[in-house]
PDB file of C-alpha atoms in Angstrom:
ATOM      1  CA  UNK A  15     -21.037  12.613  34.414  1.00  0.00           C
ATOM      2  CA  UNK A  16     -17.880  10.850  35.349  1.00  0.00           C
ATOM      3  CA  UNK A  17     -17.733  10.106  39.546  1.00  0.00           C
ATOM      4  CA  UNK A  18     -15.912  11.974  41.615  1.00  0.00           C
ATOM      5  CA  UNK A  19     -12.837   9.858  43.299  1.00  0.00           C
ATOM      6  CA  UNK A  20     -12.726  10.684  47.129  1.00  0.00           C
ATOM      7  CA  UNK A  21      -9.644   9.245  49.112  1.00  0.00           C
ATOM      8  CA  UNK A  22     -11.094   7.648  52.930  1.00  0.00           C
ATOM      9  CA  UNK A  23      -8.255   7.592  55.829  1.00  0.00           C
ATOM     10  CA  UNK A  24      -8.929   4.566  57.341  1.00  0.00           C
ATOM     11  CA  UNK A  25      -6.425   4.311  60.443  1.00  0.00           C
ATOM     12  CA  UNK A  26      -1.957   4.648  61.056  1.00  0.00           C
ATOM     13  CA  UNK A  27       0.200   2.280  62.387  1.00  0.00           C
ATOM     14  CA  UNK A  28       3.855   3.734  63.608  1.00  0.00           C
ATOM     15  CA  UNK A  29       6.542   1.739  62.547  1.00  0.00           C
ATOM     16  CA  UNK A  30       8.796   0.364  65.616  1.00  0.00           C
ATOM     17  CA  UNK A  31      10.621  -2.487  64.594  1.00  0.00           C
ATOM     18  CA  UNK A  32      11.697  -3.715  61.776  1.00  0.00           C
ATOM     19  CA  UNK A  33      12.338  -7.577  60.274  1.00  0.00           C
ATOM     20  CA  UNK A  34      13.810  -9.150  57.371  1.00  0.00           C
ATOM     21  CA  UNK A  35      12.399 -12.040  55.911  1.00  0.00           C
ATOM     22  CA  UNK A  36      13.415 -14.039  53.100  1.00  0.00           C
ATOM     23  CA  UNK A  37      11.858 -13.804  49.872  1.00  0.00           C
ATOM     24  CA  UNK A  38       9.201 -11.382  51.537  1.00  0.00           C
ATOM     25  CA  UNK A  39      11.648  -8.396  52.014  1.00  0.00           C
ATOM     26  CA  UNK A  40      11.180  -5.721  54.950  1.00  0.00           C
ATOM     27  CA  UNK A  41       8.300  -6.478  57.369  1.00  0.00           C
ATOM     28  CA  UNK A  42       7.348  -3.521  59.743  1.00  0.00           C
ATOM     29  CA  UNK A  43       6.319  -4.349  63.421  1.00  0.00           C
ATOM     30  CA  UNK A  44       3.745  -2.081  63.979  1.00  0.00           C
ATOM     31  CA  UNK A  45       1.540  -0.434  66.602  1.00  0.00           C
ATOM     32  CA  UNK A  46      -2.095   0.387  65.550  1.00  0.00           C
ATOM     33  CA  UNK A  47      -2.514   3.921  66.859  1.00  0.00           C
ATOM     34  CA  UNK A  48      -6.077   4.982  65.243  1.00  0.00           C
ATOM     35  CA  UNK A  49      -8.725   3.149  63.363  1.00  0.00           C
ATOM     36  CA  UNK A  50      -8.030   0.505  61.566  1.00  0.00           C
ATOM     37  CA  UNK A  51      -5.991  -1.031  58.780  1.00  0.00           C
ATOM     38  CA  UNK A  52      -7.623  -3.466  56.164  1.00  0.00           C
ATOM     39  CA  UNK A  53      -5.601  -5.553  53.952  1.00  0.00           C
ATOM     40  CA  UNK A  54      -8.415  -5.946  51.506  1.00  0.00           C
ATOM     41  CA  UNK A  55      -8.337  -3.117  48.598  1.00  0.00           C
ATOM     42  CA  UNK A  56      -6.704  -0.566  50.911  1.00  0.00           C
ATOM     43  CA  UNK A  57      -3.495   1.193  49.909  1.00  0.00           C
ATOM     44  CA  UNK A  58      -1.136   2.689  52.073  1.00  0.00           C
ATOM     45  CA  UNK A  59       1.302   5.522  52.387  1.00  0.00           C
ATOM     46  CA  UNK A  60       4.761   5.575  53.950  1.00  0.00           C
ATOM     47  CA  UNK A  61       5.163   9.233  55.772  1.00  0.00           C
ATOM     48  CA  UNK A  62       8.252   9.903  57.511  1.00  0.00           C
ATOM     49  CA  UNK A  63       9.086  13.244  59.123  1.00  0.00           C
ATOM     50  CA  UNK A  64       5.776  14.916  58.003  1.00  0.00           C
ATOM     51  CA  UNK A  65       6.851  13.886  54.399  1.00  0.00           C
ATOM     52  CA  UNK A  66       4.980  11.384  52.043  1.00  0.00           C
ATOM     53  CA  UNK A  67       8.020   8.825  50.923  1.00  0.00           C
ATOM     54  CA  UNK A  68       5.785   6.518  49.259  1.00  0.00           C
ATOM     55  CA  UNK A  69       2.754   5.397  48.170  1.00  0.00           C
ATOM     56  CA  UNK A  70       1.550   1.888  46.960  1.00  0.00           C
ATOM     57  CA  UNK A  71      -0.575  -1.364  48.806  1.00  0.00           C
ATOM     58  CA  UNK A  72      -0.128  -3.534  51.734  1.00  0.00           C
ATOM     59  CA  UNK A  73       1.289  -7.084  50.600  1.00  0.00           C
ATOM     60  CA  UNK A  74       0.988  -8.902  53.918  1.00  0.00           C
ATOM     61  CA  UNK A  75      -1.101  -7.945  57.893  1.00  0.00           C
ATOM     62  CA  UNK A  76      -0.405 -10.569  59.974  1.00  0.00           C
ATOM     63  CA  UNK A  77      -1.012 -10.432  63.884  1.00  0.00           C
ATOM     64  CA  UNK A  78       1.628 -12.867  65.561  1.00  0.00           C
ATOM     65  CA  UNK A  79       2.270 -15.406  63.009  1.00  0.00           C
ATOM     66  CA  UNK A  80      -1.558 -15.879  61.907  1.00  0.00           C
ATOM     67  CA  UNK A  81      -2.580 -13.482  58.632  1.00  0.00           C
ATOM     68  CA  UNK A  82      -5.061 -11.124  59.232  1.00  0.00           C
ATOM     69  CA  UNK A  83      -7.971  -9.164  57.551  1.00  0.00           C
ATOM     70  CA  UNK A  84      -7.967  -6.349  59.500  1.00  0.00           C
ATOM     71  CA  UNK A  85      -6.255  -4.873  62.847  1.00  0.00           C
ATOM     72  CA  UNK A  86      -8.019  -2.776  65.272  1.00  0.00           C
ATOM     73  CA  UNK A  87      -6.618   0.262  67.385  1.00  0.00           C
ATOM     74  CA  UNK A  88      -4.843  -0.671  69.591  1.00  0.00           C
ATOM     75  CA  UNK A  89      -2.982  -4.318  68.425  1.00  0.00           C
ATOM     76  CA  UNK A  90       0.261  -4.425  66.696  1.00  0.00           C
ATOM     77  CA  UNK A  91       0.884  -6.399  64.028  1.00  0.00           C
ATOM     78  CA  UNK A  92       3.592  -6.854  61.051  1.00  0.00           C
ATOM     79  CA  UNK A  93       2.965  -5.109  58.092  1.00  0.00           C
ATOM     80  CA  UNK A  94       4.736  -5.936  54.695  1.00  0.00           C
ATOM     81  CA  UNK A  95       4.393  -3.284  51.922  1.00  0.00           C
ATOM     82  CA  UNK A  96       4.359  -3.977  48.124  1.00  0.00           C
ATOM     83  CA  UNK A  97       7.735  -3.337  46.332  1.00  0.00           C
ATOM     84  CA  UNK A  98       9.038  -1.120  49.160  1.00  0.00           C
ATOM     85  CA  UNK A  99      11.494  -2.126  51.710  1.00  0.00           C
ATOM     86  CA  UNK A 100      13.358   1.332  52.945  1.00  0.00           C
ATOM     87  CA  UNK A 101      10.987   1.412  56.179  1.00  0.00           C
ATOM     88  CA  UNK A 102      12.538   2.657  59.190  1.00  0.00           C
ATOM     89  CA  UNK A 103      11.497   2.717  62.873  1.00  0.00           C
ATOM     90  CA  UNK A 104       9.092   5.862  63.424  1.00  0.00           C
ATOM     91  CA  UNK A 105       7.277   5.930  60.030  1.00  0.00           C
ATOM     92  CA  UNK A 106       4.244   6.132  60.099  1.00  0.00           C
ATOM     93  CA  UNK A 107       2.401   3.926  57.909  1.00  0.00           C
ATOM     94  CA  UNK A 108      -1.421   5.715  56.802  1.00  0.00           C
ATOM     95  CA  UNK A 109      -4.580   3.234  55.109  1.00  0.00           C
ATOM     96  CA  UNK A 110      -6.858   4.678  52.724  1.00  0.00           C
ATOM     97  CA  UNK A 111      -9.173   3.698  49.805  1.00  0.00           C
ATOM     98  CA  UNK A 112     -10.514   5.314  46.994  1.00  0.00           C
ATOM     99  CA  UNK A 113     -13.836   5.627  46.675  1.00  0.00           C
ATOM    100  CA  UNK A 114     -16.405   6.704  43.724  1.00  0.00           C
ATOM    101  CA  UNK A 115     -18.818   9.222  44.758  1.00  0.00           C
ATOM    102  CA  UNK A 116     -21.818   9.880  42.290  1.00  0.00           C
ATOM    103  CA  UNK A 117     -21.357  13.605  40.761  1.00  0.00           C
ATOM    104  CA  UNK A 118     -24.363  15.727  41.659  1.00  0.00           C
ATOM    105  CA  UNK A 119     -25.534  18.276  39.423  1.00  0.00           C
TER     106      UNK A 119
END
């Protein structure tokens, strides 16, 4: 049997300022305000007013200048995502992965 895909929430971040960087595109200052969000195989989701506006992965997490693995609740940090740069202040930005799940008879 094929496995069942299940999608895992792993934390948001609320969008609350906003840079431009060269070459890089939009970053989003953000504030961490439940679990956590991963940079490795983690996708994200741009939801603004209740609304899903897009869907694709993070391309940079960086905490002040240094990049980062992963952000706690809590921290703010800048968040870059992939081929997207419409972000505005009070998005909310939601992590998630995929994951396979063995299919029970």
């Amino acid at each position: 049997l094929a496995p069942t895909i299940k999608e895992r929430v792993l934390g948001h971040a609320e969008v609350r300022q906003l840079f431009s960087v060269p070459k890089m595109g939009t970053i989003s200052g953000c504030y961490v305000t439940d679990g956590t969000i991963s940079r490795t195989n983690t996708k994200v989701r741009v939801v603004r007013d209740q609304v899903m506006v897009y869907e694709g992965k993070i391309g940079s997490l960086r905490r002040f200048k240094d990049d980062a693995k992963e952000v706690q609740q809590g921290y703010e940090c800048g968040i870059g995502v992939e081929n997207f740069n419409d972000v505005k202040v009070g998005d909310v930005l939601e992590a998630y992965v995929l994951e396979e799940e063995a299919t029970k008879l």
